[in-house]
PDB file of C-alpha atoms in Angstrom:
ATOM      1  CA  MET E  84      20.396   3.691 -11.140  1.00 69.00           C
ATOM      2  CA  LEU E  85      19.475   6.925 -13.410  1.00 74.00           C
ATOM      3  CA  ARG E  86      19.784   4.602 -16.474  1.00 68.00           C
ATOM      4  CA  SER E  87      17.766   2.170 -15.359  1.00 73.00           C
ATOM      5  CA  LEU E  88      15.052   4.787 -14.616  1.00 74.00           C
ATOM      6  CA  LEU E  89      15.545   5.932 -18.545  1.00 74.00           C
ATOM      7  CA  GLY E  90      15.022   2.328 -19.589  1.00 72.00           C
ATOM      8  CA  GLU E  91      19.050   2.274 -20.605  1.00 73.00           C
ATOM      9  CA  ALA E  92      21.606  -0.794 -19.505  1.00 68.00           C
ATOM     10  CA  PRO E  93      23.614  -0.313 -16.863  1.00 74.00           C
ATOM     11  CA  GLY E  94      26.879   1.674 -17.483  1.00 75.00           C
ATOM     12  CA  GLN E  95      30.305  -0.222 -17.879  1.00 79.00           C
ATOM     13  CA  TRP E  96      33.141   0.751 -15.677  1.00 82.00           C
ATOM     14  CA  GLU E  97      35.749   0.298 -18.184  1.00 85.00           C
ATOM     15  CA  GLY E  98      39.248   1.958 -19.100  1.00 91.00           C
ATOM     16  CA  LEU E  99      40.122   4.809 -16.934  1.00 93.00           C
ATOM     17  CA  LEU E 100      36.885   4.667 -14.905  1.00 94.00           C
ATOM     18  CA  GLY E 101      37.667   0.798 -14.019  1.00 95.00           C
ATOM     19  CA  GLU E 102      40.983   1.866 -12.996  1.00 96.00           C
ATOM     20  CA  THR E 103      40.017   4.747 -11.034  1.00 96.00           C
ATOM     21  CA  ASP E 104      37.291   2.560  -9.130  1.00 95.00           C
ATOM     22  CA  ARG E 105      39.866  -0.309  -8.561  1.00 96.00           C
ATOM     23  CA  ALA E 106      42.467   2.420  -7.137  1.00 97.00           C
ATOM     24  CA  MET E 107      39.996   3.480  -4.747  1.00 97.00           C
ATOM     25  CA  GLY E 108      39.033   0.159  -3.984  1.00 97.00           C
ATOM     26  CA  ALA E 109      42.611  -0.626  -3.244  1.00 97.00           C
ATOM     27  CA  PHE E 110      42.881   2.429  -0.968  1.00 97.00           C
ATOM     28  CA  ILE E 111      39.606   1.465   1.152  1.00 97.00           C
ATOM     29  CA  GLY E 112      41.277  -2.239   1.412  1.00 95.00           C
ATOM     30  CA  LEU E 113      44.416  -0.687   2.852  1.00 94.00           C
ATOM     31  CA  VAL E 114      42.942   1.713   5.085  1.00 94.00           C
ATOM     32  CA  ARG E 115      40.557  -0.749   6.380  1.00 92.00           C
ATOM     33  CA  GLU E 116      43.505  -3.003   7.334  1.00 90.00           C
ATOM     34  CA  ARG E 117      44.999  -0.409   9.373  1.00 87.00           C
ATOM     35  CA  SER E 118      41.839   0.724  11.035  1.00 84.00           C
ATOM     36  CA  SER E 119      42.414  -2.356  13.915  1.00 79.00           C
ATOM     37  CA  GLY E 120      45.790  -0.778  14.986  1.00 72.00           C
ATOM     38  CA  ASN E 121      46.074   1.503  18.051  1.00 77.00           C
ATOM     39  CA  PRO E 122      43.047   3.342  18.539  1.00 76.00           C
ATOM     40  CA  GLU E 123      44.278   6.754  17.529  1.00 76.00           C
ATOM     41  CA  GLU E 124      45.210   5.353  14.116  1.00 83.00           C
ATOM     42  CA  ALA E 125      42.359   3.270  13.992  1.00 88.00           C
ATOM     43  CA  VAL E 126      40.020   6.367  14.053  1.00 90.00           C
ATOM     44  CA  ARG E 127      42.125   7.929  11.517  1.00 91.00           C
ATOM     45  CA  PHE E 128      42.131   5.507   8.971  1.00 93.00           C
ATOM     46  CA  ARG E 129      38.495   4.185   9.607  1.00 93.00           C
ATOM     47  CA  THR E 130      37.852   7.993   8.845  1.00 95.00           C
ATOM     48  CA  TYR E 131      39.776   7.708   5.497  1.00 96.00           C
ATOM     49  CA  ALA E 132      37.684   4.581   4.267  1.00 96.00           C
ATOM     50  CA  ILE E 133      34.263   6.420   5.115  1.00 96.00           C
ATOM     51  CA  TRP E 134      35.519   9.320   2.927  1.00 97.00           C
ATOM     52  CA  ALA E 135      36.872   6.989   0.095  1.00 97.00           C
ATOM     53  CA  GLU E 136      33.904   5.644   0.075  1.00 97.00           C
ATOM     54  CA  GLY E 137      31.924   8.604  -0.261  1.00 96.00           C
ATOM     55  CA  LEU E 138      34.106   9.606  -3.104  1.00 97.00           C
ATOM     56  CA  ARG E 139      33.284   6.338  -4.788  1.00 95.00           C
ATOM     57  CA  ARG E 140      29.626   6.969  -4.358  1.00 95.00           C
ATOM     58  CA  SER E 141      30.019  10.675  -5.627  1.00 95.00           C
ATOM     59  CA  LEU E 142      32.007   9.408  -8.596  1.00 96.00           C
ATOM     60  CA  GLU E 143      29.020   7.102  -9.835  1.00 94.00           C
ATOM     61  CA  GLU E 144      26.567   9.679  -9.374  1.00 94.00           C
ATOM     62  CA  LEU E 145      28.550  12.500 -11.216  1.00 96.00           C
ATOM     63  CA  GLU E 146      29.101   9.779 -13.996  1.00 94.00           C
ATOM     64  CA  GLU E 147      25.520   9.090 -14.301  1.00 94.00           C
ATOM     65  CA  SER E 148      24.219  12.797 -13.749  1.00 95.00           C
ATOM     66  CA  ILE E 149      26.459  13.564 -16.904  1.00 95.00           C
ATOM     67  CA  PHE E 150      24.692  10.752 -19.003  1.00 93.00           C
ATOM     68  CA  ALA E 151      21.311  11.863 -18.099  1.00 94.00           C
ATOM     69  CA  ALA E 152      22.025  15.638 -19.104  1.00 95.00           C
ATOM     70  CA  GLY E 153      23.322  14.077 -22.425  1.00 94.00           C
ATOM     71  CA  PHE E 154      20.337  11.796 -22.801  1.00 94.00           C
ATOM     72  CA  PHE E 155      17.770  14.821 -22.483  1.00 94.00           C
ATOM     73  CA  ALA E 156      19.831  17.224 -24.563  1.00 93.00           C
ATOM     74  CA  ALA E 157      19.770  14.581 -27.682  1.00 93.00           C
ATOM     75  CA  ARG E 158      16.080  14.696 -27.746  1.00 92.00           C
ATOM     76  CA  ILE E 159      15.700  18.559 -28.177  1.00 90.00           C
ATOM     77  CA  GLN E 160      15.655  19.627 -31.842  1.00 90.00           C
ATOM     78  CA  HIS E 161      15.283  23.177 -31.799  1.00 85.00           C
ATOM     79  CA  GLU E 162      17.333  26.377 -30.510  1.00 82.00           C
ATOM     80  CA  ARG E 163      14.564  28.488 -29.213  1.00 84.00           C
ATOM     81  CA  TRP E 164      12.331  27.799 -26.364  1.00 81.00           C
ATOM     82  CA  GLY E 165       9.264  29.063 -28.450  1.00 84.00           C
ATOM     83  CA  GLU E 166      10.052  26.477 -31.235  1.00 87.00           C
ATOM     84  CA  LEU E 167      10.058  23.596 -28.739  1.00 85.00           C
ATOM     85  CA  SER E 168       7.300  20.947 -28.524  1.00 91.00           C
ATOM     86  CA  GLY E 169       5.647  19.921 -25.056  1.00 92.00           C
ATOM     87  CA  PRO E 170       7.647  16.986 -24.711  1.00 92.00           C
ATOM     88  CA  GLU E 171      10.653  19.077 -25.779  1.00 91.00           C
ATOM     89  CA  LYS E 172      10.218  21.422 -23.255  1.00 90.00           C
ATOM     90  CA  LYS E 173      10.142  18.794 -20.655  1.00 93.00           C
ATOM     91  CA  ASP E 174      13.228  17.174 -21.758  1.00 91.00           C
ATOM     92  CA  TYR E 175      15.148  20.739 -21.727  1.00 90.00           C
ATOM     93  CA  ASP E 176      13.940  21.199 -18.331  1.00 89.00           C
ATOM     94  CA  ARG E 177      15.305  17.836 -17.394  1.00 92.00           C
ATOM     95  CA  HIS E 178      18.739  18.421 -19.248  1.00 92.00           C
ATOM     96  CA  VAL E 179      19.120  21.533 -17.303  1.00 89.00           C
ATOM     97  CA  TYR E 180      18.370  19.788 -13.993  1.00 91.00           C
ATOM     98  CA  PHE E 181      21.039  17.064 -14.553  1.00 93.00           C
ATOM     99  CA  ASP E 182      23.337  19.452 -16.220  1.00 93.00           C
ATOM    100  CA  LYS E 183      23.325  21.608 -13.304  1.00 91.00           C
ATOM    101  CA  ASN E 184      23.759  18.891 -10.933  1.00 93.00           C
ATOM    102  CA  ALA E 185      26.695  17.393 -12.904  1.00 96.00           C
ATOM    103  CA  TYR E 186      28.661  20.579 -12.312  1.00 95.00           C
ATOM    104  CA  ILE E 187      27.871  20.992  -8.780  1.00 94.00           C
ATOM    105  CA  ARG E 188      28.966  17.560  -7.995  1.00 95.00           C
ATOM    106  CA  MET E 189      32.197  17.920 -10.138  1.00 96.00           C
ATOM    107  CA  PHE E 190      33.142  20.690  -7.696  1.00 96.00           C
ATOM    108  CA  SER E 191      31.994  19.103  -4.523  1.00 96.00           C
ATOM    109  CA  LEU E 192      33.895  15.730  -5.410  1.00 97.00           C
ATOM    110  CA  LEU E 193      36.703  17.561  -5.740  1.00 97.00           C
ATOM    111  CA  ASP E 194      36.866  19.378  -2.737  1.00 96.00           C
ATOM    112  CA  LYS E 195      36.126  16.047  -0.626  1.00 97.00           C
ATOM    113  CA  LEU E 196      38.968  14.765  -2.374  1.00 98.00           C
ATOM    114  CA  GLY E 197      41.181  17.741  -1.338  1.00 97.00           C
ATOM    115  CA  THR E 198      40.056  17.069   2.242  1.00 97.00           C
ATOM    116  CA  LEU E 199      41.389  13.566   2.189  1.00 97.00           C
ATOM    117  CA  MET E 200      44.533  14.453   0.652  1.00 97.00           C
ATOM    118  CA  ASN E 201      45.374  17.225   2.747  1.00 97.00           C
ATOM    119  CA  ASP E 202      44.848  15.051   5.551  1.00 96.00           C
ATOM    120  CA  LEU E 203      46.691  11.808   4.279  1.00 96.00           C
ATOM    121  CA  LEU E 204      49.699  14.036   3.236  1.00 96.00           C
ATOM    122  CA  GLY E 205      50.034  16.024   6.024  1.00 95.00           C
ATOM    123  CA  LEU E 206      49.489  19.379   4.109  1.00 96.00           C
ATOM    124  CA  LYS E 207      48.008  21.372   7.143  1.00 95.00           C
ATOM    125  CA  THR E 208      45.986  23.626   4.233  1.00 96.00           C
ATOM    126  CA  GLU E 209      43.606  24.637   6.869  1.00 95.00           C
ATOM    127  CA  LYS E 210      46.219  26.596   8.617  1.00 93.00           C
ATOM    128  CA  ILE E 211      46.653  28.773   5.309  1.00 91.00           C
ATOM    129  CA  LYS E 212      43.142  29.025   4.495  1.00 92.00           C
ATOM    130  CA  PRO E 213      40.551  27.393   6.881  1.00 91.00           C
ATOM    131  CA  LYS E 214      37.962  26.939   4.104  1.00 91.00           C
ATOM    132  CA  PHE E 215      39.863  25.638   1.243  1.00 94.00           C
ATOM    133  CA  SER E 216      39.156  23.672  -2.101  1.00 95.00           C
ATOM    134  CA  TYR E 217      41.066  21.087  -4.016  1.00 97.00           C
ATOM    135  CA  PHE E 218      42.557  23.475  -5.819  1.00 97.00           C
ATOM    136  CA  THR E 219      43.865  25.090  -2.810  1.00 97.00           C
ATOM    137  CA  VAL E 220      45.593  22.051  -1.515  1.00 97.00           C
ATOM    138  CA  LEU E 221      47.213  21.262  -4.989  1.00 97.00           C
ATOM    139  CA  ARG E 222      48.501  24.873  -4.760  1.00 96.00           C
ATOM    140  CA  ARG E 223      49.659  24.417  -1.391  1.00 96.00           C
ATOM    141  CA  MET E 224      51.706  21.393  -2.860  1.00 96.00           C
ATOM    142  CA  ARG E 225      53.190  23.251  -5.257  1.00 95.00           C
ATOM    143  CA  GLU E 226      54.198  26.011  -2.977  1.00 94.00           C
ATOM    144  CA  THR E 227      55.724  23.809  -0.301  1.00 95.00           C
ATOM    145  CA  GLY E 228      57.681  21.606  -3.073  1.00 96.00           C
ATOM    146  CA  ARG E 229      56.213  18.721  -1.301  1.00 94.00           C
ATOM    147  CA  TYR E 230      54.852  15.362  -3.300  1.00 96.00           C
ATOM    148  CA  PRO E 231      56.086  16.747  -6.829  1.00 96.00           C
ATOM    149  CA  GLU E 232      55.518  13.292  -8.379  1.00 96.00           C
ATOM    150  CA  LEU E 233      51.869  13.744  -7.418  1.00 97.00           C
ATOM    151  CA  ALA E 234      51.654  17.444  -7.634  1.00 97.00           C
ATOM    152  CA  GLY E 235      52.885  17.354 -11.190  1.00 97.00           C
ATOM    153  CA  PRO E 236      50.730  15.261 -13.038  1.00 97.00           C
ATOM    154  CA  LEU E 237      47.514  16.667 -11.129  1.00 97.00           C
ATOM    155  CA  THR E 238      48.827  20.379 -12.111  1.00 97.00           C
ATOM    156  CA  ALA E 239      49.138  19.266 -15.829  1.00 97.00           C
ATOM    157  CA  LEU E 240      45.638  17.689 -15.700  1.00 96.00           C
ATOM    158  CA  LYS E 241      44.263  21.148 -14.226  1.00 96.00           C
ATOM    159  CA  GLU E 242      45.928  22.975 -16.988  1.00 96.00           C
ATOM    160  CA  THR E 243      44.782  20.796 -19.813  1.00 96.00           C
ATOM    161  CA  ASN E 244      41.344  21.514 -19.275  1.00 95.00           C
ATOM    162  CA  ARG E 245      41.670  24.981 -17.376  1.00 95.00           C
ATOM    163  CA  ASP E 246      38.951  26.736 -19.874  1.00 96.00           C
ATOM    164  CA  ALA E 247      36.325  24.182 -19.481  1.00 96.00           C
ATOM    165  CA  MET E 248      36.641  24.122 -15.825  1.00 96.00           C
ATOM    166  CA  ASN E 249      36.815  27.849 -15.229  1.00 95.00           C
ATOM    167  CA  ARG E 250      33.532  27.981 -17.629  1.00 94.00           C
ATOM    168  CA  LEU E 251      31.958  25.181 -15.501  1.00 95.00           C
ATOM    169  CA  ARG E 252      33.027  27.067 -12.179  1.00 93.00           C
ATOM    170  CA  THR E 253      31.497  29.789 -13.527  1.00 90.00           C
ATOM    171  CA  ARG E 254      28.289  28.630 -13.881  1.00 88.00           C
ATOM    172  CA  ARG E 255      28.273  26.761 -10.561  1.00 90.00           C
ATOM    173  CA  ASN E 256      28.988  30.138  -8.681  1.00 87.00           C
ATOM    174  CA  THR E 257      26.283  31.844 -10.543  1.00 83.00           C
ATOM    175  CA  GLU E 258      24.062  28.818  -9.417  1.00 82.00           C
ATOM    176  CA  ILE E 259      25.223  28.473  -5.644  1.00 82.00           C
ATOM    177  CA  HIS E 260      26.381  32.318  -5.017  1.00 75.00           C
ATOM    178  CA  PHE E 261      24.540  35.069  -6.931  1.00 69.00           C
ATOM    179  CA  MET E 262      21.171  34.044  -6.923  1.00 54.00           C
ATOM    180  CA  ASN E 263      20.424  36.881  -4.089  1.00 41.00           C
ATOM    181  CA  ALA E 264      18.161  40.018  -3.873  1.00 34.00           C
ATOM    182  CA  GLU E 265      20.206  42.555  -5.724  1.00 36.00           C
ATOM    183  CA  LEU E 266      20.117  40.219  -8.773  1.00 47.00           C
ATOM    184  CA  GLN E 267      16.028  39.512  -8.894  1.00 41.00           C
ATOM    185  CA  ASP E 268      15.167  42.658 -10.699  1.00 43.00           C
ATOM    186  CA  ASP E 269      17.818  42.011 -13.396  1.00 49.00           C
ATOM    187  CA  LEU E 270      16.762  38.321 -13.646  1.00 51.00           C
ATOM    188  CA  PHE E 271      13.089  39.188 -14.117  1.00 44.00           C
ATOM    189  CA  ALA E 272      14.158  41.994 -16.739  1.00 45.00           C
ATOM    190  CA  GLU E 273      16.310  39.422 -18.736  1.00 56.00           C
ATOM    191  CA  LYS E 274      13.363  37.119 -18.734  1.00 49.00           C
ATOM    192  CA  ALA E 275      11.064  39.922 -20.004  1.00 44.00           C
ATOM    193  CA  ALA E 276      13.213  40.875 -22.747  1.00 50.00           C
ATOM    194  CA  HIS E 277      14.955  37.337 -23.800  1.00 47.00           C
ATOM    195  CA  GLY E 278      13.043  34.771 -21.973  1.00 44.00           C
ATOM    196  CA  ARG E 279       9.818  32.735 -21.918  1.00 43.00           C
ATOM    197  CA  GLU E 280       7.956  35.908 -20.783  1.00 42.00           C
ATOM    198  CA  ALA E 281       8.381  37.603 -23.770  1.00 38.00           C
ATOM    199  CA  GLY E 282       6.485  35.403 -26.332  1.00 41.00           C
ATOM    200  CA  GLU E 283       8.620  32.306 -25.205  1.00 46.00           C
ATOM    201  CA  THR E 284      11.210  33.258 -28.066  1.00 50.00           C
ATOM    202  CA  GLY E 285      14.197  33.163 -25.997  1.00 69.00           C
ATOM    203  CA  ARG E 286      17.484  31.330 -27.430  1.00 77.00           C
ATOM    204  CA  LEU E 287      18.155  28.079 -25.565  1.00 80.00           C
ATOM    205  CA  GLU E 288      21.840  27.740 -23.858  1.00 81.00           C
ATOM    206  CA  ASN E 289      24.228  26.107 -26.456  1.00 86.00           C
ATOM    207  CA  LEU E 290      23.475  22.253 -25.054  1.00 89.00           C
ATOM    208  CA  SER E 291      26.584  21.100 -27.159  1.00 92.00           C
ATOM    209  CA  VAL E 292      29.128  23.170 -25.601  1.00 92.00           C
ATOM    210  CA  ASN E 293      27.891  22.700 -22.269  1.00 92.00           C
ATOM    211  CA  LEU E 294      28.194  19.028 -22.727  1.00 95.00           C
ATOM    212  CA  ALA E 295      31.508  19.096 -23.969  1.00 96.00           C
ATOM    213  CA  ASP E 296      32.530  21.089 -20.806  1.00 96.00           C
ATOM    214  CA  LEU E 297      31.013  18.492 -18.636  1.00 97.00           C
ATOM    215  CA  ARG E 298      32.937  15.796 -20.452  1.00 96.00           C
ATOM    216  CA  MET E 299      36.312  17.779 -20.273  1.00 96.00           C
ATOM    217  CA  GLY E 300      35.599  18.180 -16.483  1.00 97.00           C
ATOM    218  CA  TRP E 301      34.577  14.454 -16.397  1.00 97.00           C
ATOM    219  CA  ASP E 302      37.887  13.848 -17.651  1.00 95.00           C
ATOM    220  CA  MET E 303      39.825  15.891 -15.212  1.00 96.00           C
ATOM    221  CA  VAL E 304      37.864  14.473 -12.252  1.00 97.00           C
ATOM    222  CA  LEU E 305      38.627  10.822 -13.492  1.00 96.00           C
ATOM    223  CA  GLY E 306      42.275  11.292 -14.035  1.00 97.00           C
ATOM    224  CA  THR E 307      42.751  13.195 -10.849  1.00 98.00           C
ATOM    225  CA  LEU E 308      40.965  10.694  -8.583  1.00 98.00           C
ATOM    226  CA  GLU E 309      42.916   7.943 -10.168  1.00 97.00           C
ATOM    227  CA  ARG E 310      46.448   9.185  -9.731  1.00 97.00           C
ATOM    228  CA  SER E 311      45.357  10.596  -6.220  1.00 98.00           C
ATOM    229  CA  PHE E 312      44.558   7.171  -4.884  1.00 98.00           C
ATOM    230  CA  ARG E 313      47.418   5.349  -7.067  1.00 97.00           C
ATOM    231  CA  TYR E 314      49.690   7.426  -5.314  1.00 97.00           C
ATOM    232  CA  ALA E 315      47.723   7.430  -2.008  1.00 97.00           C
ATOM    233  CA  CYS E 316      48.125   3.358  -2.095  1.00 96.00           C
ATOM    234  CA  ASP E 317      51.816   3.323  -2.763  1.00 95.00           C
ATOM    235  CA  ARG E 318      52.255   5.602  -0.050  1.00 92.00           C
ATOM    236  CA  LEU E 319      50.667   3.130   2.318  1.00 91.00           C
ATOM    237  CA  ARG E 320      52.461   0.574   1.142  1.00 90.00           C
ATOM    238  CA  HIS E 321      55.751   1.447   1.413  1.00 85.00           C
ATOM    239  CA  ARG E 322      55.542   3.779   4.270  1.00 71.00           C
ATOM    240  CA  PRO E 323      54.587   2.979   8.018  1.00 55.00           C
TER     241      PRO E 323
END
């Protein structure tokens, strides 16, 4: 959708992205088949189908947000706000919007996956922590020693991308949680000293570093989805 608005050709779901999409589609097909069984199980499997379809849409939205963040960043040629032309300032604001949209969606998508896998695998993570994240579910798998054939690869993906994900998490937490009353004065003071109000000379964020983090986060999310849904399909095919 965003590509068409930006005059770009539609994205091609190839490679790992294509494999992930096929694994998600296969899972949706399997749970849809099982949703015609006894009423109690039918509701459960219909729920899985709806959750997985939502994840599929979230994956597309995340991919397009990352593309748009990079698209607008590529049009910015200066490092300081005061050096930007009028069009560049608009492109910078658009980049910030899609960059923010991407890293918020990234953790939201992972947490939705955690909800599905927790229920499908009967991990009962909610008994340990009522409000849990994907990473809590993964830790639960490791601590209980269950599903090591899935927990191992997922943990390896997490560790490989740890630094980038930590930076993205910090940015997400700052955006979502820390814009509260006690920080307002600090933020205004920072802007007065370094931002647009001080002669509009403030240095921009390092867009290349931020985009590199997004790409690493994307790799982690994509690999996590592909392995999780492939495992879920195998489990449904070979177990009642």
